[in-house]
Tab-separated table of C-alpha atoms in Angstrom:
chain	number	residue	atom	x	y	z
A	54	MET	CA	120.657	80.895	90.650
A	55	ILE	CA	116.994	79.910	91.180
A	56	ARG	CA	114.510	82.789	91.595
A	57	LEU	CA	111.704	81.910	94.007
A	58	ARG	CA	108.640	83.541	95.536
A	59	ALA	CA	106.979	82.565	98.807
A	60	VAL	CA	103.587	83.577	100.159
A	61	PHE	CA	103.412	83.750	103.936
A	62	GLU	CA	101.013	84.757	106.674
A	63	LYS	CA	101.721	87.145	109.526
A	64	LYS	CA	99.242	87.084	112.392
A	65	ASP	CA	98.758	86.925	116.178
A	66	ARG	CA	101.823	88.349	117.961
A	67	ALA	CA	103.765	88.498	114.694
A	68	LYS	CA	101.622	91.432	113.546
A	69	TYR	CA	103.655	93.576	115.953
A	70	ILE	CA	106.944	92.766	114.185
A	71	SER	CA	107.931	95.945	112.342
A	72	HIS	CA	109.082	95.842	108.732
A	73	LEU	CA	112.663	96.543	109.811
A	74	ASP	CA	112.587	93.732	112.363
A	75	LEU	CA	110.933	91.469	109.791
A	76	ASN	CA	114.068	91.737	107.660
A	77	ARG	CA	116.233	90.685	110.619
A	78	CYS	CA	113.798	87.895	111.450
A	79	MET	CA	113.864	86.512	107.916
A	80	LEU	CA	117.660	86.670	107.794
A	81	ARG	CA	117.841	84.477	110.926
A	82	THR	CA	115.173	82.163	109.495
A	83	PHE	CA	117.136	81.536	106.317
A	84	ARG	CA	120.332	80.901	108.244
A	85	ARG	CA	118.637	78.436	110.599
A	86	SER	CA	116.908	76.624	107.738
A	87	GLY	CA	120.234	75.737	106.118
A	88	LEU	CA	118.873	76.533	102.660
A	89	PRO	CA	121.545	77.470	100.080
A	90	ILE	CA	120.418	81.080	99.716
A	91	TRP	CA	122.139	83.200	97.080
A	92	TYR	CA	124.359	86.025	98.320
A	93	THR	CA	124.700	89.363	96.586
A	94	GLU	CA	127.986	90.113	94.892
A	95	GLY	CA	130.222	92.954	95.959
A	96	PHE	CA	132.352	94.038	98.912
A	97	HIS	CA	129.523	93.717	101.487
A	98	SER	CA	127.947	90.456	100.374
A	99	HIS	CA	124.670	89.502	102.069
A	100	PRO	CA	121.783	87.045	101.533
A	101	TYR	CA	119.314	88.336	98.971
A	102	PHE	CA	115.591	88.475	99.752
A	103	SER	CA	112.937	91.166	99.469
A	104	PHE	CA	109.314	91.817	100.426
A	105	ALA	CA	106.798	93.039	97.856
A	106	LEU	CA	104.872	95.442	100.117
A	107	ALA	CA	105.577	96.686	103.616
A	108	LEU	CA	102.765	95.853	106.043
A	109	SER	CA	101.699	98.385	108.653
A	110	LEU	CA	102.468	97.532	112.259
A	111	GLY	CA	99.484	95.882	113.946
A	112	TYR	CA	97.976	94.590	110.689
A	113	GLU	CA	97.610	90.869	110.058
A	114	SER	CA	98.042	89.336	106.619
A	115	SER	CA	97.415	86.064	104.816
A	116	CYS	CA	99.210	87.031	101.603
A	117	GLU	CA	102.652	88.535	102.253
A	118	ILE	CA	105.140	88.044	99.439
A	119	LEU	CA	108.806	87.172	99.860
A	120	ASP	CA	111.204	86.932	96.911
A	121	PHE	CA	114.551	85.160	97.311
A	122	ASN	CA	117.153	83.264	95.328
A	123	LEU	CA	118.734	79.872	95.960
A	124	ASN	CA	121.945	78.443	94.555
A	125	GLU	CA	120.450	75.028	93.796
A	126	GLU	CA	117.104	73.469	92.949
A	127	ILE	CA	115.136	72.111	95.902
A	128	PRO	CA	111.502	70.906	95.821
A	129	PHE	CA	109.084	73.703	96.696
A	130	ASP	CA	107.438	71.705	99.497
A	131	GLU	CA	110.819	71.030	101.098
A	132	ILE	CA	111.723	74.727	101.019
A	133	ARG	CA	108.386	75.555	102.647
A	134	ASP	CA	108.780	72.934	105.360
A	135	ARG	CA	112.389	73.865	106.174
A	136	LEU	CA	111.462	77.533	106.552
A	137	ASN	CA	108.353	76.783	108.628
A	138	ALA	CA	110.400	74.607	110.975
A	139	VAL	CA	112.341	77.690	112.118
A	140	MET	CA	109.751	80.457	111.607
A	141	PRO	CA	108.701	82.492	114.664
A	142	TYR	CA	105.235	82.081	116.146
A	143	GLY	CA	102.584	83.805	114.036
A	144	MET	CA	104.444	83.503	110.738
A	145	LYS	CA	103.972	80.622	108.314
A	146	ILE	CA	104.980	79.956	104.701
A	147	ILE	CA	101.851	79.027	102.742
A	148	SER	CA	103.417	78.271	99.380
A	149	VAL	CA	106.670	78.480	97.413
A	150	GLY	CA	106.967	78.762	93.641
A	151	GLU	CA	108.772	80.433	90.793
A	152	GLN	CA	108.771	84.202	90.296
A	153	VAL	CA	106.302	84.497	87.424
A	154	GLN	CA	105.239	88.143	87.428
A	155	LYS	CA	107.369	91.191	88.118
A	156	ILE	CA	106.708	93.181	91.288
A	157	THR	CA	105.681	96.122	89.099
A	158	ALA	CA	102.509	94.168	88.205
A	159	ILE	CA	101.148	94.811	91.715
A	160	ALA	CA	98.432	97.481	91.582
A	161	LYS	CA	96.105	96.914	94.548
A	162	ALA	CA	95.838	95.411	98.002
A	163	GLU	CA	92.689	94.084	99.634
A	164	TYR	CA	91.929	94.581	103.330
A	165	ASN	CA	89.306	93.300	105.756
A	166	PHE	CA	88.481	95.171	108.962
A	167	SER	CA	85.719	95.630	111.522
A	168	ILE	CA	84.370	98.943	112.800
A	169	LYS	CA	82.678	98.779	116.211
A	170	SER	CA	80.346	101.373	117.759
A	171	GLU	CA	77.523	101.531	120.274
A	172	ASP	CA	75.574	103.466	117.622
A	173	ILE	CA	76.332	101.203	114.682
A	174	THR	CA	73.216	102.277	112.753
A	175	GLY	CA	74.172	105.944	112.874
A	176	LEU	CA	77.808	105.155	112.096
A	177	VAL	CA	76.899	103.065	109.031
A	178	THR	CA	74.860	106.010	107.736
A	179	ASP	CA	77.863	108.306	108.191
A	180	ILE	CA	80.171	105.798	106.461
A	181	GLU	CA	77.826	105.611	103.477
A	182	ASN	CA	77.550	109.407	103.321
A	183	LEU	CA	81.343	109.721	103.463
A	184	LEU	CA	81.884	107.200	100.668
A	185	ASN	CA	79.123	108.714	98.517
A	186	GLY	CA	80.377	112.256	98.916
A	187	LYS	CA	82.076	114.306	96.227
A	188	GLU	CA	85.569	113.804	97.667
A	189	ILE	CA	87.428	112.379	100.663
A	190	LEU	CA	90.344	114.638	101.497
A	191	VAL	CA	93.038	113.451	103.918
A	192	GLU	CA	96.605	114.412	104.704
A	193	LYS	CA	99.150	111.853	103.559
A	194	LYS	CA	102.896	111.693	104.118
A	195	THR	CA	104.785	111.559	100.812
A	196	LYS	CA	108.385	111.928	99.670
A	197	LYS	CA	107.621	115.618	99.153
A	198	GLY	CA	106.206	116.037	102.653
A	199	ILE	CA	102.625	116.130	103.935
A	200	GLN	CA	100.121	116.567	101.120
A	201	THR	CA	96.330	116.674	100.966
A	202	VAL	CA	94.995	113.961	98.678
A	203	ASP	CA	91.535	112.870	97.551
A	204	ILE	CA	91.280	109.127	98.192
A	205	LYS	CA	87.657	108.710	97.089
A	206	PRO	CA	88.435	107.711	93.462
A	207	TYR	CA	90.724	104.939	94.702
A	208	ILE	CA	88.510	103.213	97.288
A	209	GLU	CA	86.869	100.040	95.990
A	210	VAL	CA	84.332	98.633	98.447
A	211	VAL	CA	84.107	94.885	97.886
A	212	THR	CA	81.762	93.901	100.736
A	213	CYS	CA	80.157	95.599	103.722
A	214	GLU	CA	77.685	94.257	106.252
A	215	VAL	CA	76.471	94.767	109.788
A	216	SER	CA	77.374	91.928	112.155
A	217	GLY	CA	75.665	91.678	115.505
A	218	ALA	CA	74.585	94.769	117.404
A	219	ASP	CA	77.766	96.826	117.208
A	220	THR	CA	79.988	95.754	114.295
A	221	TYR	CA	80.302	96.753	110.644
A	222	ASN	CA	82.583	94.511	108.584
A	223	MET	CA	84.165	95.883	105.420
A	224	THR	CA	86.416	94.622	102.638
A	225	VAL	CA	88.068	97.289	100.516
A	226	ARG	CA	90.714	97.483	97.801
A	227	LEU	CA	93.237	100.309	97.682
A	228	PRO	CA	96.143	101.243	95.388
A	229	ALA	CA	99.402	99.450	96.184
A	230	GLY	CA	102.705	98.958	94.445
A	231	THR	CA	105.478	101.053	92.989
A	232	GLN	CA	103.306	103.977	91.844
A	233	LYS	CA	100.817	104.609	94.660
A	234	ASN	CA	100.229	103.155	98.117
A	235	TYR	CA	97.151	103.931	100.201
A	236	ASN	CA	96.694	102.507	103.679
A	237	PRO	CA	93.266	101.743	105.243
A	238	SER	CA	94.241	104.104	108.058
A	239	LEU	CA	93.491	106.967	105.640
A	240	ILE	CA	89.850	105.834	105.564
A	241	PHE	CA	89.724	105.647	109.353
A	242	THR	CA	91.206	109.143	109.665
A	243	ALA	CA	88.692	110.543	107.183
A	244	LEU	CA	85.825	108.888	109.084
A	245	LYS	CA	86.976	110.360	112.400
A	246	ASP	CA	86.943	113.811	110.831
A	247	PHE	CA	83.520	113.187	109.278
A	248	THR	CA	81.500	111.702	112.134
A	249	GLU	CA	80.888	112.608	115.745
A	250	ILE	CA	80.006	109.015	116.642
A	251	PRO	CA	82.766	107.210	118.597
A	252	PHE	CA	84.073	104.035	116.960
A	253	GLU	CA	86.911	101.532	117.138
A	254	VAL	CA	88.586	99.710	114.249
A	255	THR	CA	89.657	96.102	114.913
A	256	ASP	CA	90.885	92.984	113.125
A	257	ILE	CA	92.634	94.739	110.232
A	258	LYS	CA	93.955	92.128	107.819
A	259	ARG	CA	95.479	92.236	104.348
A	260	THR	CA	93.798	89.454	102.388
A	261	GLY	CA	94.950	89.992	98.825
A	262	ILE	CA	97.687	91.490	96.651
A	263	LEU	CA	96.285	92.084	93.191
A	264	CYS	CA	97.076	93.162	89.651
A	265	ALA	CA	95.219	96.026	87.962
A	266	ASP	CA	92.537	93.644	86.627
A	267	ASN	CA	91.929	92.262	90.156
A	268	ARG	CA	93.711	88.968	89.436
A	269	SER	CA	95.771	87.661	92.332
A	270	PHE	CA	99.422	88.594	91.962
A	271	VAL	CA	100.509	85.060	92.891
């Protein structure tokens, strides 16, 4: 059994494929590719593959991670090309390699997004005041139900800049992985509660999956 890891992008119309449907989509992709995928053992045997982090519906990504096993060695480029030949529109395998790090090494995810407003100057001031405040409290769904959490200590702003007359572009890093997962939507919810200025968030894209020291996971 050969343990492999693929990095793939999910964009355009594919960003509306839910995580549940993504599993069905990938199952069909493997079957159509003809690759000798490894099947689980047991009474209900099925092809084994898994995704490192679920991606929110409507978000694009350039760094999704797919782990799978094959029964025989095949060149990485050939695996990539055979999968891409039967991938749906908007999804593309970028690279295939060995599974080097364990999934538990994932600690953060990086996101880009744009915030648009007719009063971008006033909105940027409110964003800065929100991020510089003592705390940012939001309600988050957990296994124990809805809880109020302070997300301020976990928001890492990488870049932020005004673009044009109505757009503020931001890149942030948030906790991700087996211990804690924060979605950019928590920031947007907190901003709506904080400001009276109307705004719209567009072009949300996951651009990195990182270890605790900010090294790329793959």
